């Protein structure tokens, strides 16, 4: 599929597209949160971290928390796990799964987001869901969460989110993943809701286009800003959590930024500005150079072998 640039008129600036994506994500997040109401309860609290964070302040209703998803709340990329589930259900062919596998291997080995891989994954996802009903993908998404995502939640980050909930504050996921997938994850974790990339749908059917642009980088900051304005939040009293330097715009918006499992650029930036740092990855090497040990040495070795094999085939 062609690059996403054709989805919006060329005369619009990148900033305008970011604002549009951010506002669309905020609107979708508030809508899903209101629909959910108080019907859903949090899962039993599980944490490998005995420490209670110094923040949040109990009872501060003008404060909230914003969590990046991939490699911050969950090991790996949500769109990859979702792709695995769709492949299992025969939504696409093996060659598409190979592309997802290569992108995931890169993400896990390098510990950073590759813009080309991310755009390729989103283009593939849009073409795959085009013509399908939103309700169908939501139902399948629930199953995929149980199959591939539930066991990949970082207990330490989960504990941080729960601390905000226990303090009476709202907690939102903010991710480039589809808003429907993000909403499912947020609901399963007992969070308030999710800001995510909004795919256009007409009469409940996906068109294969986006509203604005993917919720990534500056667009995330715009989404948080829009949601804070709608919810009456004071960003100086809010917290944000991410692993990626791409989210520095979002982290810089709030008074309490956290670098979680940070890549090397974010680690350096966080240390320079005296931001709080938390690393829940196992292994000395992961802590030093930012390689995510997502599922132990065996999984990492498997990812390495897959990446090398695919690279050799391409050459």
PDB file of C-alpha atoms in Angstrom, residues 92-274:
ATOM      1  CA  UNK A  92      -4.261 -12.612   5.405  1.00  0.00           C
ATOM      2  CA  UNK A  93      -1.502 -14.759   3.915  1.00  0.00           C
ATOM      3  CA  UNK A  94       1.794 -16.022   5.382  1.00  0.00           C
ATOM      4  CA  UNK A  95       3.878 -13.397   3.567  1.00  0.00           C
ATOM      5  CA  UNK A  96       2.105 -10.682   5.549  1.00  0.00           C
ATOM      6  CA  UNK A  97       2.838 -12.514   8.799  1.00  0.00           C
ATOM      7  CA  UNK A  98       6.512 -12.676   7.818  1.00  0.00           C
ATOM      8  CA  UNK A  99       6.565  -8.899   7.485  1.00  0.00           C
ATOM      9  CA  UNK A 100       4.988  -8.525  10.934  1.00  0.00           C
ATOM     10  CA  UNK A 101       7.563 -10.966  12.362  1.00  0.00           C
ATOM     11  CA  UNK A 102      10.465  -9.010  10.882  1.00  0.00           C
ATOM     12  CA  UNK A 103       9.139  -5.749  12.312  1.00  0.00           C
ATOM     13  CA  UNK A 104       8.639  -7.307  15.752  1.00  0.00           C
ATOM     14  CA  UNK A 105      12.120  -8.854  15.732  1.00  0.00           C
ATOM     15  CA  UNK A 106      13.622  -5.454  14.936  1.00  0.00           C
ATOM     16  CA  UNK A 107      11.568  -3.782  17.667  1.00  0.00           C
ATOM     17  CA  UNK A 108      12.648  -6.300  20.297  1.00  0.00           C
ATOM     18  CA  UNK A 109      16.313  -6.432  19.298  1.00  0.00           C
ATOM     19  CA  UNK A 110      16.919  -2.738  18.690  1.00  0.00           C
ATOM     20  CA  UNK A 111      14.634  -1.491  21.454  1.00  0.00           C
ATOM     21  CA  UNK A 112      13.512   1.430  19.267  1.00  0.00           C
ATOM     22  CA  UNK A 113      10.643   2.160  16.901  1.00  0.00           C
ATOM     23  CA  UNK A 114      11.573   2.131  13.222  1.00  0.00           C
ATOM     24  CA  UNK A 115       9.290   4.621  11.377  1.00  0.00           C
ATOM     25  CA  UNK A 116       9.331   2.635   8.126  1.00  0.00           C
ATOM     26  CA  UNK A 117       8.424  -0.601   9.908  1.00  0.00           C
ATOM     27  CA  UNK A 118       5.645   1.095  11.848  1.00  0.00           C
ATOM     28  CA  UNK A 119       4.169   2.700   8.732  1.00  0.00           C
ATOM     29  CA  UNK A 120       4.415  -0.585   6.838  1.00  0.00           C
ATOM     30  CA  UNK A 121       2.612  -2.389   9.667  1.00  0.00           C
ATOM     31  CA  UNK A 122      -0.143   0.227   9.768  1.00  0.00           C
ATOM     32  CA  UNK A 123      -0.566   0.158   5.968  1.00  0.00           C
ATOM     33  CA  UNK A 124      -0.895  -3.619   6.115  1.00  0.00           C
ATOM     34  CA  UNK A 125      -3.375  -3.456   8.987  1.00  0.00           C
ATOM     35  CA  UNK A 126      -5.538  -0.905   7.167  1.00  0.00           C
ATOM     36  CA  UNK A 127      -5.678  -3.031   4.025  1.00  0.00           C
ATOM     37  CA  UNK A 128      -6.484  -6.121   6.074  1.00  0.00           C
ATOM     38  CA  UNK A 129      -9.415  -4.631   8.003  1.00  0.00           C
ATOM     39  CA  UNK A 130     -10.895  -2.685   5.076  1.00  0.00           C
ATOM     40  CA  UNK A 131     -14.480  -3.804   4.506  1.00  0.00           C
ATOM     41  CA  UNK A 132     -14.797  -5.524   7.879  1.00  0.00           C
ATOM     42  CA  UNK A 133     -17.210  -4.354  10.545  1.00  0.00           C
ATOM     43  CA  UNK A 134     -15.852  -2.561  13.607  1.00  0.00           C
ATOM     44  CA  UNK A 135     -17.919  -4.814  15.880  1.00  0.00           C
ATOM     45  CA  UNK A 136     -16.344  -7.900  14.295  1.00  0.00           C
ATOM     46  CA  UNK A 137     -12.801  -6.673  14.933  1.00  0.00           C
ATOM     47  CA  UNK A 138     -13.668  -5.663  18.497  1.00  0.00           C
ATOM     48  CA  UNK A 139     -14.974  -9.159  19.224  1.00  0.00           C
ATOM     49  CA  UNK A 140     -11.891 -10.775  17.710  1.00  0.00           C
ATOM     50  CA  UNK A 141      -9.682  -8.318  19.590  1.00  0.00           C
ATOM     51  CA  UNK A 142     -11.025  -9.601  22.905  1.00  0.00           C
ATOM     52  CA  UNK A 143      -9.957 -13.129  21.962  1.00  0.00           C
ATOM     53  CA  UNK A 144      -6.551 -11.980  20.729  1.00  0.00           C
ATOM     54  CA  UNK A 145      -5.881 -10.174  24.011  1.00  0.00           C
ATOM     55  CA  UNK A 146      -6.370 -13.438  25.918  1.00  0.00           C
ATOM     56  CA  UNK A 147      -4.268 -15.407  23.444  1.00  0.00           C
ATOM     57  CA  UNK A 148      -1.251 -13.136  22.947  1.00  0.00           C
ATOM     58  CA  UNK A 149      -1.294 -10.036  25.149  1.00  0.00           C
ATOM     59  CA  UNK A 150      -2.479 -10.834  28.668  1.00  0.00           C
ATOM     60  CA  UNK A 151       0.766 -12.555  29.668  1.00  0.00           C
ATOM     61  CA  UNK A 152       2.927  -9.754  28.246  1.00  0.00           C
ATOM     62  CA  UNK A 153       1.881  -6.956  30.602  1.00  0.00           C
ATOM     63  CA  UNK A 154       4.780  -5.543  32.612  1.00  0.00           C
ATOM     64  CA  UNK A 155       3.827  -6.054  36.289  1.00  0.00           C
ATOM     65  CA  UNK A 156       5.862  -3.020  37.368  1.00  0.00           C
ATOM     66  CA  UNK A 157       4.114  -0.648  34.966  1.00  0.00           C
ATOM     67  CA  UNK A 158       0.783  -2.181  35.870  1.00  0.00           C
ATOM     68  CA  UNK A 159       1.489  -1.360  39.517  1.00  0.00           C
ATOM     69  CA  UNK A 160       2.218   2.274  38.623  1.00  0.00           C
ATOM     70  CA  UNK A 161      -1.093   2.554  36.770  1.00  0.00           C
ATOM     71  CA  UNK A 162      -2.920   0.934  39.666  1.00  0.00           C
ATOM     72  CA  UNK A 163      -1.384   3.476  42.076  1.00  0.00           C
ATOM     73  CA  UNK A 164      -3.032   6.283  40.093  1.00  0.00           C
ATOM     74  CA  UNK A 165      -6.355   4.448  40.090  1.00  0.00           C
ATOM     75  CA  UNK A 166      -6.097   3.850  43.828  1.00  0.00           C
ATOM     76  CA  UNK A 167      -5.481   7.575  44.280  1.00  0.00           C
ATOM     77  CA  UNK A 168      -8.777   8.269  42.533  1.00  0.00           C
ATOM     78  CA  UNK A 169      -7.252   9.445  39.252  1.00  0.00           C
ATOM     79  CA  UNK A 170      -8.074   8.524  35.667  1.00  0.00           C
ATOM     80  CA  UNK A 171      -5.528   6.503  33.704  1.00  0.00           C
ATOM     81  CA  UNK A 172      -5.345   6.508  29.895  1.00  0.00           C
ATOM     82  CA  UNK A 173      -3.346   4.501  27.388  1.00  0.00           C
ATOM     83  CA  UNK A 174      -1.839   6.646  24.602  1.00  0.00           C
ATOM     84  CA  UNK A 175      -0.661   4.609  21.630  1.00  0.00           C
ATOM     85  CA  UNK A 176      -0.215   4.451  17.872  1.00  0.00           C
ATOM     86  CA  UNK A 177      -2.093   1.137  17.950  1.00  0.00           C
ATOM     87  CA  UNK A 178      -5.691   1.152  16.690  1.00  0.00           C
ATOM     88  CA  UNK A 179      -8.000   2.772  19.225  1.00  0.00           C
ATOM     89  CA  UNK A 180     -10.202  -0.329  19.263  1.00  0.00           C
ATOM     90  CA  UNK A 181      -7.266  -2.563  20.279  1.00  0.00           C
ATOM     91  CA  UNK A 182      -6.078  -0.003  22.825  1.00  0.00           C
ATOM     92  CA  UNK A 183      -9.567   0.281  24.310  1.00  0.00           C
ATOM     93  CA  UNK A 184      -9.770  -3.480  24.812  1.00  0.00           C
ATOM     94  CA  UNK A 185      -6.408  -3.522  26.603  1.00  0.00           C
ATOM     95  CA  UNK A 186      -7.363  -0.550  28.773  1.00  0.00           C
ATOM     96  CA  UNK A 187     -10.642  -2.178  29.766  1.00  0.00           C
ATOM     97  CA  UNK A 188      -8.985  -5.492  30.594  1.00  0.00           C
ATOM     98  CA  UNK A 189      -6.480  -3.685  32.837  1.00  0.00           C
ATOM     99  CA  UNK A 190      -9.203  -1.704  34.546  1.00  0.00           C
ATOM    100  CA  UNK A 191      -7.969   1.624  33.166  1.00  0.00           C
ATOM    101  CA  UNK A 192     -10.167   4.586  32.276  1.00  0.00           C
ATOM    102  CA  UNK A 193      -9.791   4.388  28.510  1.00  0.00           C
ATOM    103  CA  UNK A 194      -7.422   4.759  25.575  1.00  0.00           C
ATOM    104  CA  UNK A 195      -6.220   7.247  23.019  1.00  0.00           C
ATOM    105  CA  UNK A 196      -5.199   5.491  19.804  1.00  0.00           C
ATOM    106  CA  UNK A 197      -5.012   5.791  16.040  1.00  0.00           C
ATOM    107  CA  UNK A 198      -8.511   6.262  14.643  1.00  0.00           C
ATOM    108  CA  UNK A 199      -9.360   4.329  11.481  1.00  0.00           C
ATOM    109  CA  UNK A 200     -12.227   5.753   9.467  1.00  0.00           C
ATOM    110  CA  UNK A 201     -15.469   3.775   9.405  1.00  0.00           C
ATOM    111  CA  UNK A 202     -18.753   4.426   7.647  1.00  0.00           C
ATOM    112  CA  UNK A 203     -21.897   2.757   8.970  1.00  0.00           C
ATOM    113  CA  UNK A 204     -19.721   0.591  11.191  1.00  0.00           C
ATOM    114  CA  UNK A 205     -17.471  -0.644   8.337  1.00  0.00           C
ATOM    115  CA  UNK A 206     -13.780   0.225   7.969  1.00  0.00           C
ATOM    116  CA  UNK A 207     -12.929   2.221   4.835  1.00  0.00           C
ATOM    117  CA  UNK A 208      -9.175   1.521   4.881  1.00  0.00           C
ATOM    118  CA  UNK A 209      -8.332   5.167   5.642  1.00  0.00           C
ATOM    119  CA  UNK A 210      -7.212   7.003   8.781  1.00  0.00           C
ATOM    120  CA  UNK A 211      -8.667  10.063  10.478  1.00  0.00           C
ATOM    121  CA  UNK A 212      -5.727  12.448  10.413  1.00  0.00           C
ATOM    122  CA  UNK A 213      -2.521  10.480  10.925  1.00  0.00           C
ATOM    123  CA  UNK A 214      -1.223   7.705  13.187  1.00  0.00           C
ATOM    124  CA  UNK A 215      -1.148   8.729  16.852  1.00  0.00           C
ATOM    125  CA  UNK A 216       2.623   8.876  17.076  1.00  0.00           C
ATOM    126  CA  UNK A 217       5.140  11.429  18.312  1.00  0.00           C
ATOM    127  CA  UNK A 218       3.677  14.961  18.282  1.00  0.00           C
ATOM    128  CA  UNK A 219       0.178  13.604  17.622  1.00  0.00           C
ATOM    129  CA  UNK A 220       0.248  11.888  21.024  1.00  0.00           C
ATOM    130  CA  UNK A 221       1.001  15.190  22.700  1.00  0.00           C
ATOM    131  CA  UNK A 222      -1.894  16.803  20.836  1.00  0.00           C
ATOM    132  CA  UNK A 223      -4.230  14.002  21.944  1.00  0.00           C
ATOM    133  CA  UNK A 224      -3.212  14.394  25.588  1.00  0.00           C
ATOM    134  CA  UNK A 225      -3.604  18.169  25.360  1.00  0.00           C
ATOM    135  CA  UNK A 226      -7.086  17.842  23.837  1.00  0.00           C
ATOM    136  CA  UNK A 227      -8.218  15.273  26.394  1.00  0.00           C
ATOM    137  CA  UNK A 228      -6.857  17.318  29.293  1.00  0.00           C
ATOM    138  CA  UNK A 229      -8.807  20.362  28.091  1.00  0.00           C
ATOM    139  CA  UNK A 230     -12.013  18.341  27.728  1.00  0.00           C
ATOM    140  CA  UNK A 231     -11.595  16.707  31.138  1.00  0.00           C
ATOM    141  CA  UNK A 232     -10.524  19.844  32.995  1.00  0.00           C
ATOM    142  CA  UNK A 233      -7.117  18.431  33.935  1.00  0.00           C
ATOM    143  CA  UNK A 234      -4.076  20.396  35.038  1.00  0.00           C
ATOM    144  CA  UNK A 235      -1.207  18.942  33.014  1.00  0.00           C
ATOM    145  CA  UNK A 236       1.327  20.220  35.538  1.00  0.00           C
ATOM    146  CA  UNK A 237      -0.215  17.785  38.038  1.00  0.00           C
ATOM    147  CA  UNK A 238      -0.451  14.882  35.565  1.00  0.00           C
ATOM    148  CA  UNK A 239       1.998  12.058  34.867  1.00  0.00           C
ATOM    149  CA  UNK A 240       3.102  10.398  31.629  1.00  0.00           C
ATOM    150  CA  UNK A 241       5.038   7.180  31.083  1.00  0.00           C
ATOM    151  CA  UNK A 242       6.891   5.947  27.985  1.00  0.00           C
ATOM    152  CA  UNK A 243       9.864   3.912  26.784  1.00  0.00           C
ATOM    153  CA  UNK A 244      10.530   5.865  23.582  1.00  0.00           C
ATOM    154  CA  UNK A 245      12.267   9.135  22.740  1.00  0.00           C
ATOM    155  CA  UNK A 246       9.506   9.609  20.161  1.00  0.00           C
ATOM    156  CA  UNK A 247       7.211  10.374  23.105  1.00  0.00           C
ATOM    157  CA  UNK A 248       9.318  13.210  24.508  1.00  0.00           C
ATOM    158  CA  UNK A 249       6.666  15.725  23.299  1.00  0.00           C
ATOM    159  CA  UNK A 250       4.030  13.931  25.405  1.00  0.00           C
ATOM    160  CA  UNK A 251       6.328  13.483  28.396  1.00  0.00           C
ATOM    161  CA  UNK A 252       7.299  17.153  28.276  1.00  0.00           C
ATOM    162  CA  UNK A 253       3.660  18.220  28.587  1.00  0.00           C
ATOM    163  CA  UNK A 254       3.201  16.928  32.126  1.00  0.00           C
ATOM    164  CA  UNK A 255       4.648  17.793  35.487  1.00  0.00           C
ATOM    165  CA  UNK A 256       5.578  14.191  36.287  1.00  0.00           C
ATOM    166  CA  UNK A 257       7.297  12.448  33.322  1.00  0.00           C
ATOM    167  CA  UNK A 258       8.584   8.887  33.733  1.00  0.00           C
ATOM    168  CA  UNK A 259      10.944   6.984  31.430  1.00  0.00           C
ATOM    169  CA  UNK A 260       9.939   3.302  31.560  1.00  0.00           C
ATOM    170  CA  UNK A 261      12.242   0.679  29.987  1.00  0.00           C
ATOM    171  CA  UNK A 262      13.754   3.609  28.078  1.00  0.00           C
ATOM    172  CA  UNK A 263      15.606   3.471  24.791  1.00  0.00           C
ATOM    173  CA  UNK A 264      19.071   5.033  24.833  1.00  0.00           C
ATOM    174  CA  UNK A 265      17.949   8.452  23.593  1.00  0.00           C
ATOM    175  CA  UNK A 266      15.149   8.736  26.124  1.00  0.00           C
ATOM    176  CA  UNK A 267      17.417   7.498  28.925  1.00  0.00           C
ATOM    177  CA  UNK A 268      19.939  10.225  28.122  1.00  0.00           C
ATOM    178  CA  UNK A 269      17.220  12.877  27.883  1.00  0.00           C
ATOM    179  CA  UNK A 270      15.575  11.752  31.131  1.00  0.00           C
ATOM    180  CA  UNK A 271      18.851  11.852  33.031  1.00  0.00           C
ATOM    181  CA  UNK A 272      19.660  15.312  31.721  1.00  0.00           C
ATOM    182  CA  UNK A 273      16.297  16.646  32.920  1.00  0.00           C
ATOM    183  CA  UNK A 274      16.235  14.569  36.127  1.00  0.00           C
TER     184      UNK A 274
END
